[in-house]
PDB file of C-alpha atoms and ligand atoms in Angstrom:
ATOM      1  CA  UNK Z   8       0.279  43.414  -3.885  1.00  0.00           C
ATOM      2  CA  UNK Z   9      -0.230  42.321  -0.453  1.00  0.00           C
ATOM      3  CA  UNK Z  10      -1.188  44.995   2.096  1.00  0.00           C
ATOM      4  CA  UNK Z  11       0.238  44.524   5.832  1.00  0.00           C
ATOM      5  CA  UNK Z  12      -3.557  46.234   7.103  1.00  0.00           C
ATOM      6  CA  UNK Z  13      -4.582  45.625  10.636  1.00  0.00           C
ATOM      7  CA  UNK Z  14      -7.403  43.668  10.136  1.00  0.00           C
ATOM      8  CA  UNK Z  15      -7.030  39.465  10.302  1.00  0.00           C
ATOM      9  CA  UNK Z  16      -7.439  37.788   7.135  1.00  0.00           C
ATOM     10  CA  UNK Z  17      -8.029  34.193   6.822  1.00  0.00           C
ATOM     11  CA  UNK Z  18      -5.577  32.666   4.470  1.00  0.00           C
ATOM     12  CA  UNK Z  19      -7.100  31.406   1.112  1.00  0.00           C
ATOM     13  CA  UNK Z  20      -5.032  29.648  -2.061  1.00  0.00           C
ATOM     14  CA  UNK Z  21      -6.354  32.734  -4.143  1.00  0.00           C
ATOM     15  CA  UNK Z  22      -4.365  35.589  -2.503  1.00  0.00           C
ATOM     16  CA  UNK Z  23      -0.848  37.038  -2.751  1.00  0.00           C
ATOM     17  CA  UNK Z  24       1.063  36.600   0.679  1.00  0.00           C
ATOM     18  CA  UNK Z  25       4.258  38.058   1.922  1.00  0.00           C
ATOM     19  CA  UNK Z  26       7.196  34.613   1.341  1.00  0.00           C
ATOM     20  CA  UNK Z  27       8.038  33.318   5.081  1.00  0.00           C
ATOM     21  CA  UNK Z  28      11.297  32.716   3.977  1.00  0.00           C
ATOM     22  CA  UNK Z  29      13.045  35.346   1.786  1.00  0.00           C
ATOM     23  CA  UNK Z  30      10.735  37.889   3.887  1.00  0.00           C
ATOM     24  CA  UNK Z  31      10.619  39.681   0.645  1.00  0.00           C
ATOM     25  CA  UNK Z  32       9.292  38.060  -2.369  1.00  0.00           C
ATOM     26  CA  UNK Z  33       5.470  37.597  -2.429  1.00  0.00           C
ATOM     27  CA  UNK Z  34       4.259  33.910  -2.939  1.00  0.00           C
ATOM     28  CA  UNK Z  35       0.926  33.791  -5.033  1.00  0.00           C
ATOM     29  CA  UNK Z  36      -0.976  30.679  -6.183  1.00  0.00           C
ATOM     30  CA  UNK Z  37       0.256  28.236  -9.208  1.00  0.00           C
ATOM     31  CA  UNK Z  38      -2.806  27.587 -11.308  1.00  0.00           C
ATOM     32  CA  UNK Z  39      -4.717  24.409 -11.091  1.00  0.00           C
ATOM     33  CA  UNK Z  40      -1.990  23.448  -8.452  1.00  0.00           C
ATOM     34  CA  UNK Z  41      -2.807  23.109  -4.062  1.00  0.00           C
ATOM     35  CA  UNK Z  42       0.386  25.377  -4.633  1.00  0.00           C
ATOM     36  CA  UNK Z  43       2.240  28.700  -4.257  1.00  0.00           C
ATOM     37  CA  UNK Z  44       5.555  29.853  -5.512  1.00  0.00           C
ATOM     38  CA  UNK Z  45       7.302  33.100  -4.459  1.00  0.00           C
ATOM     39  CA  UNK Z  46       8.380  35.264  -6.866  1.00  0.00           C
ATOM     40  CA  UNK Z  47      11.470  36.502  -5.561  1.00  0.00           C
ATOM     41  CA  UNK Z  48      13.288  33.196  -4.185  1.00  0.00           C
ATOM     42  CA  UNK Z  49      11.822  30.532  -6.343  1.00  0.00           C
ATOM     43  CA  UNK Z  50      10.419  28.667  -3.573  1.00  0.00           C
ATOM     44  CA  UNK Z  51       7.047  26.420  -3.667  1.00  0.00           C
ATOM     45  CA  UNK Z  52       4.975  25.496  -1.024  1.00  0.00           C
ATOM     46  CA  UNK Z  53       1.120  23.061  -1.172  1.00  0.00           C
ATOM     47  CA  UNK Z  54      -0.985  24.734   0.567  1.00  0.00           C
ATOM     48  CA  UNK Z  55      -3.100  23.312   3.547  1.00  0.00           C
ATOM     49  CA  UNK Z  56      -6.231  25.372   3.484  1.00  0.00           C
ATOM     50  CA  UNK Z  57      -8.432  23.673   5.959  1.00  0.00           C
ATOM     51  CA  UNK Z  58      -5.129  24.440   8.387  1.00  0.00           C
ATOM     52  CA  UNK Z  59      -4.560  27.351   7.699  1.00  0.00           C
ATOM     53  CA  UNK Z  60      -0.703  26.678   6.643  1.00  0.00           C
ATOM     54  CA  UNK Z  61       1.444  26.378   3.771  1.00  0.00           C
ATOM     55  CA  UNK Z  62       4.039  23.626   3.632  1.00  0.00           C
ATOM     56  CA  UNK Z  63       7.220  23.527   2.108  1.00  0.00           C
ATOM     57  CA  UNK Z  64       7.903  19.872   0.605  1.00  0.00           C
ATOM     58  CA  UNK Z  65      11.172  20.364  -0.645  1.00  0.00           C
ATOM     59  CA  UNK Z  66      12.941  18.948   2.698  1.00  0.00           C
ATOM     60  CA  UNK Z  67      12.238  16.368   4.940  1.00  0.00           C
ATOM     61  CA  UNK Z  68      10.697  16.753   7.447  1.00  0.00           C
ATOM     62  CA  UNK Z  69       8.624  19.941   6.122  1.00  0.00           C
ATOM     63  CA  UNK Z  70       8.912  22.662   7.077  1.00  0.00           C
ATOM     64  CA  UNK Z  71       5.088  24.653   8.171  1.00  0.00           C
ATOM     65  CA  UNK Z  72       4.214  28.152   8.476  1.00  0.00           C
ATOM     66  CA  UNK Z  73       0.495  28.875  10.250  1.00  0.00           C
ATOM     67  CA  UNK Z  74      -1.622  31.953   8.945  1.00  0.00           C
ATOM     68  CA  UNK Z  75      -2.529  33.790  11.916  1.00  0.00           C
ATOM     69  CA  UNK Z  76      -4.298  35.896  10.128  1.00  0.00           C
ATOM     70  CA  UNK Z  77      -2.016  38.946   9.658  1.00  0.00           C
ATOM     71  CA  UNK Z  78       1.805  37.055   9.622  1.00  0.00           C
ATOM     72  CA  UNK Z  79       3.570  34.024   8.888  1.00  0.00           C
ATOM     73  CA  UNK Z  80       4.203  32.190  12.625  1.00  0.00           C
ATOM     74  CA  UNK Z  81       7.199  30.852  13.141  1.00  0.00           C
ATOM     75  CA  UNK Z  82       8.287  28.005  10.858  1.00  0.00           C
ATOM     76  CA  UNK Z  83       8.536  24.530  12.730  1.00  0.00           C
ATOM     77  CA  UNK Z  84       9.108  20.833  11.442  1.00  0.00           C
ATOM     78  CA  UNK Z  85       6.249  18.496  10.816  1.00  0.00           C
ATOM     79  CA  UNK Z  86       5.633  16.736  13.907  1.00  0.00           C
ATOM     80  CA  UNK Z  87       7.936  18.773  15.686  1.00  0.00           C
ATOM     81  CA  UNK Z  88       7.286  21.456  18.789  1.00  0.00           C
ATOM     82  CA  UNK Z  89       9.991  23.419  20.004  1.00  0.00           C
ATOM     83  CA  UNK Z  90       8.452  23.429  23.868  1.00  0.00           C
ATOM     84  CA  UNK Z  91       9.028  25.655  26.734  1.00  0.00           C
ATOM     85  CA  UNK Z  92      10.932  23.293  28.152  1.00  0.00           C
ATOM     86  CA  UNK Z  93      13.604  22.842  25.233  1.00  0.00           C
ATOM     87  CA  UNK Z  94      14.670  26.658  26.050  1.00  0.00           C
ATOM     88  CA  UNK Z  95      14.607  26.001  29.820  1.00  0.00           C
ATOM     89  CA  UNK Z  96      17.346  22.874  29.039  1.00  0.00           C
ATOM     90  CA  UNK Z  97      18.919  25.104  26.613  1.00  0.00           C
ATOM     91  CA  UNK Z  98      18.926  27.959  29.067  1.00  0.00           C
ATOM     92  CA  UNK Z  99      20.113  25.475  32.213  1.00  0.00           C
ATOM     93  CA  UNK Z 100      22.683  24.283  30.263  1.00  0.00           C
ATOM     94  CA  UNK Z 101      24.465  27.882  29.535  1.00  0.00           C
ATOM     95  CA  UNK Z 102      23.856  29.204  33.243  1.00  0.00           C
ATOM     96  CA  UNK Z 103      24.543  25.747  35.329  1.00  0.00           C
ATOM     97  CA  UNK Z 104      28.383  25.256  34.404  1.00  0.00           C
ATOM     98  CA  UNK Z 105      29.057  28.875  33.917  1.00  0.00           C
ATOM     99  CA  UNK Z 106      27.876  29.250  37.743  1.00  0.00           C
ATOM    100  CA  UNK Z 107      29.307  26.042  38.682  1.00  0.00           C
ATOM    101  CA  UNK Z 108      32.931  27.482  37.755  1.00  0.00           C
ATOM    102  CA  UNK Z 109      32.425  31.079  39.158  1.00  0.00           C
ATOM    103  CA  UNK Z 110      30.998  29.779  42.621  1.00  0.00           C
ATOM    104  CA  UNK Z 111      33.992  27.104  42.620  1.00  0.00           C
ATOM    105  CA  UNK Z 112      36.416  30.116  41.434  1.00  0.00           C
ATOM    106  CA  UNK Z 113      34.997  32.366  44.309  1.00  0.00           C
ATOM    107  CA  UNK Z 114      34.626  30.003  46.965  1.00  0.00           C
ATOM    108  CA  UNK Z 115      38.093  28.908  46.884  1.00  0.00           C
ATOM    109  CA  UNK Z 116      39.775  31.900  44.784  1.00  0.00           C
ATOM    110  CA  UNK Z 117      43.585  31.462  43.499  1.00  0.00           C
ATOM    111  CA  UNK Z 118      46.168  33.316  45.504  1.00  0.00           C
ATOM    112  CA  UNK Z 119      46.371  36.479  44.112  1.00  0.00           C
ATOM    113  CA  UNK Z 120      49.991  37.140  42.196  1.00  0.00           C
ATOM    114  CA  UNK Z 121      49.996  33.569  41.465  1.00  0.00           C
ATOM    115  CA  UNK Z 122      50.771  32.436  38.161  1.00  0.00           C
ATOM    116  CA  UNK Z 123      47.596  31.173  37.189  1.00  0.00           C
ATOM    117  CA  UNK Z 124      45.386  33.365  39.060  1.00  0.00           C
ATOM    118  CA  UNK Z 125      43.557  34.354  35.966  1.00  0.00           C
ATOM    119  CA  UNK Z 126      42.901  31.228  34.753  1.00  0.00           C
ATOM    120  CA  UNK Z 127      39.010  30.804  36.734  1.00  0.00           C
ATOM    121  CA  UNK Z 128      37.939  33.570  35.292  1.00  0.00           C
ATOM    122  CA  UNK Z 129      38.796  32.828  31.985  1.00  0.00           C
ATOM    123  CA  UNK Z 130      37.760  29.147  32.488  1.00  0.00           C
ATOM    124  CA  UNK Z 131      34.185  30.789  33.132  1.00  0.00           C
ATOM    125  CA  UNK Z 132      33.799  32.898  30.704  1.00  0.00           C
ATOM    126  CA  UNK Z 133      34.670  30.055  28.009  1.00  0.00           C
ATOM    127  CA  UNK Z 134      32.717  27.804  29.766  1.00  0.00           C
ATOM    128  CA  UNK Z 135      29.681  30.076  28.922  1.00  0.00           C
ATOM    129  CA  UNK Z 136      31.042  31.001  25.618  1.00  0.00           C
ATOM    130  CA  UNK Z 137      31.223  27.428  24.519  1.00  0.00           C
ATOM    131  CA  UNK Z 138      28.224  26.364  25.629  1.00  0.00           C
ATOM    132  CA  UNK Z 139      26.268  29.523  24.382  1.00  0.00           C
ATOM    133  CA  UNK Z 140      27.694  28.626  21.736  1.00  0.00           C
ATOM    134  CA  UNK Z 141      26.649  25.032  21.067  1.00  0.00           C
ATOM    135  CA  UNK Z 142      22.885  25.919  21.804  1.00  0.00           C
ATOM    136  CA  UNK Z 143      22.673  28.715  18.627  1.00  0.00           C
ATOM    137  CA  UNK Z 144      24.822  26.209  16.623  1.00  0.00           C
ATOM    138  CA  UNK Z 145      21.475  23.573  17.837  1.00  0.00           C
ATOM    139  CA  UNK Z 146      19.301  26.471  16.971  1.00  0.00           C
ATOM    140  CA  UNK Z 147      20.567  26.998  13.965  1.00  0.00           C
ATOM    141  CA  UNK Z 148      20.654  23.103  12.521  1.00  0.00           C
ATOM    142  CA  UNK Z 149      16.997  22.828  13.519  1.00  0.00           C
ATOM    143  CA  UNK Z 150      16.460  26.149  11.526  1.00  0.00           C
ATOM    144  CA  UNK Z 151      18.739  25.308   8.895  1.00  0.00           C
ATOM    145  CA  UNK Z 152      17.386  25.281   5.609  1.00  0.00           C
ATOM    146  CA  UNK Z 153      15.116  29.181   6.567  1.00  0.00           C
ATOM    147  CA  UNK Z 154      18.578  30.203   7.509  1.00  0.00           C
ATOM    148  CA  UNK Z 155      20.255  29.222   3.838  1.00  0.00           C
ATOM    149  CA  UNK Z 156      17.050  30.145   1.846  1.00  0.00           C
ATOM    150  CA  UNK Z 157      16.731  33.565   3.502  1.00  0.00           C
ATOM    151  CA  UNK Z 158      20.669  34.554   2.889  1.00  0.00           C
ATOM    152  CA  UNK Z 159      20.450  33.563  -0.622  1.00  0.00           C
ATOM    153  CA  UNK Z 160      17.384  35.298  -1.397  1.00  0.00           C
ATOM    154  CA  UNK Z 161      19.036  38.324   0.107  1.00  0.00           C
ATOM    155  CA  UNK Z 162      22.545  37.423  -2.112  1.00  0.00           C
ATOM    156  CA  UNK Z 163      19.837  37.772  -5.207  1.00  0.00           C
ATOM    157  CA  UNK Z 164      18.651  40.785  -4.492  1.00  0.00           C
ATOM    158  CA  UNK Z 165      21.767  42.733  -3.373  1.00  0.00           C
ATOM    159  CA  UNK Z 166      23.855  41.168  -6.786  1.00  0.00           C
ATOM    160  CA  UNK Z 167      20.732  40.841  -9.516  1.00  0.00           C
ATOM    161  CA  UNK Z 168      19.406  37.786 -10.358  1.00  0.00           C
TER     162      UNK Z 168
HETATM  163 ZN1  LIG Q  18      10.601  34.032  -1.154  1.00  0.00          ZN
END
């Protein structure tokens, strides 16, 4: 059984380790394999010792978690860094049209009673809706397959396996 202590470990192929993907199974080495399988969803991943990472080859690109020593980092794509500056486009791209529309709507506000005097504020409000909305549904692709693999691991255990 893995214990969450306080002190860092360094992450060796002959050790049990909490799954970074169901969260809840523990993933323990394959024999005579550079491999681990959790026991709860199935999943196998080689392991990269000299990296400190495991790797999971089922998906193109792989998907790699880091040993930090006491947790699973973040999952990322081979070859792939999600930089600062990805989430200040993605964060730009909610806030800019959103303001955009609610300076224009303020600046030059409909006459009040009109018929379509509620229509700016609406307009803004979907404006940042949608486009909220199209940066999780990026997030989310880029994360896809953790996404899946974690809700179906979670389907197991709620309704047996
Ligand atoms: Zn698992």
């Amino acid at each position: 059984m893995y214990s969450y202590n306080n002190s860092a470990t360094y992450f060796s192929e002959h050790e049990v380790y909490p799954c970074p993907i169901c969260r809840y199974g523990e993933i323990s080495p394959l024999s005579l394999m550079d491999a681990m399988a959790c026991n709860s969803c199935r999943h196998i991943f080689t392991t990269e010792i000299e990296k400190q990472q495991i790797k999971m080859a089922d998906r193109q690109p792989p998907l790699i978690w880091r040993w930090n020593g006491r947790r699973w980092t973040e999952a990322h794509l081979e070859g792939v860094e999600l930089g600062w500056a990805y989430w200040v486009g993605a964060i730009a791209f909610v806030i800019f049209p959103t303001t955009l529309l609610g300076l224009t709507a303020y600046v030059r506000p409909p006459v009040s009673g009109s018929l379509l005097s509620w229509l700016p504020t609406v307009w803004t409000g979907l404006a940042f809706l949608l486009h909220l909305g199209i940066v999780l549904w990026l997030v989310i692709e880029f994360y896809e397959f953790p996404v899946q693999a974690y809700l179906s691991a979670r389907r197991q255990q709620i309704f047996g396996r």
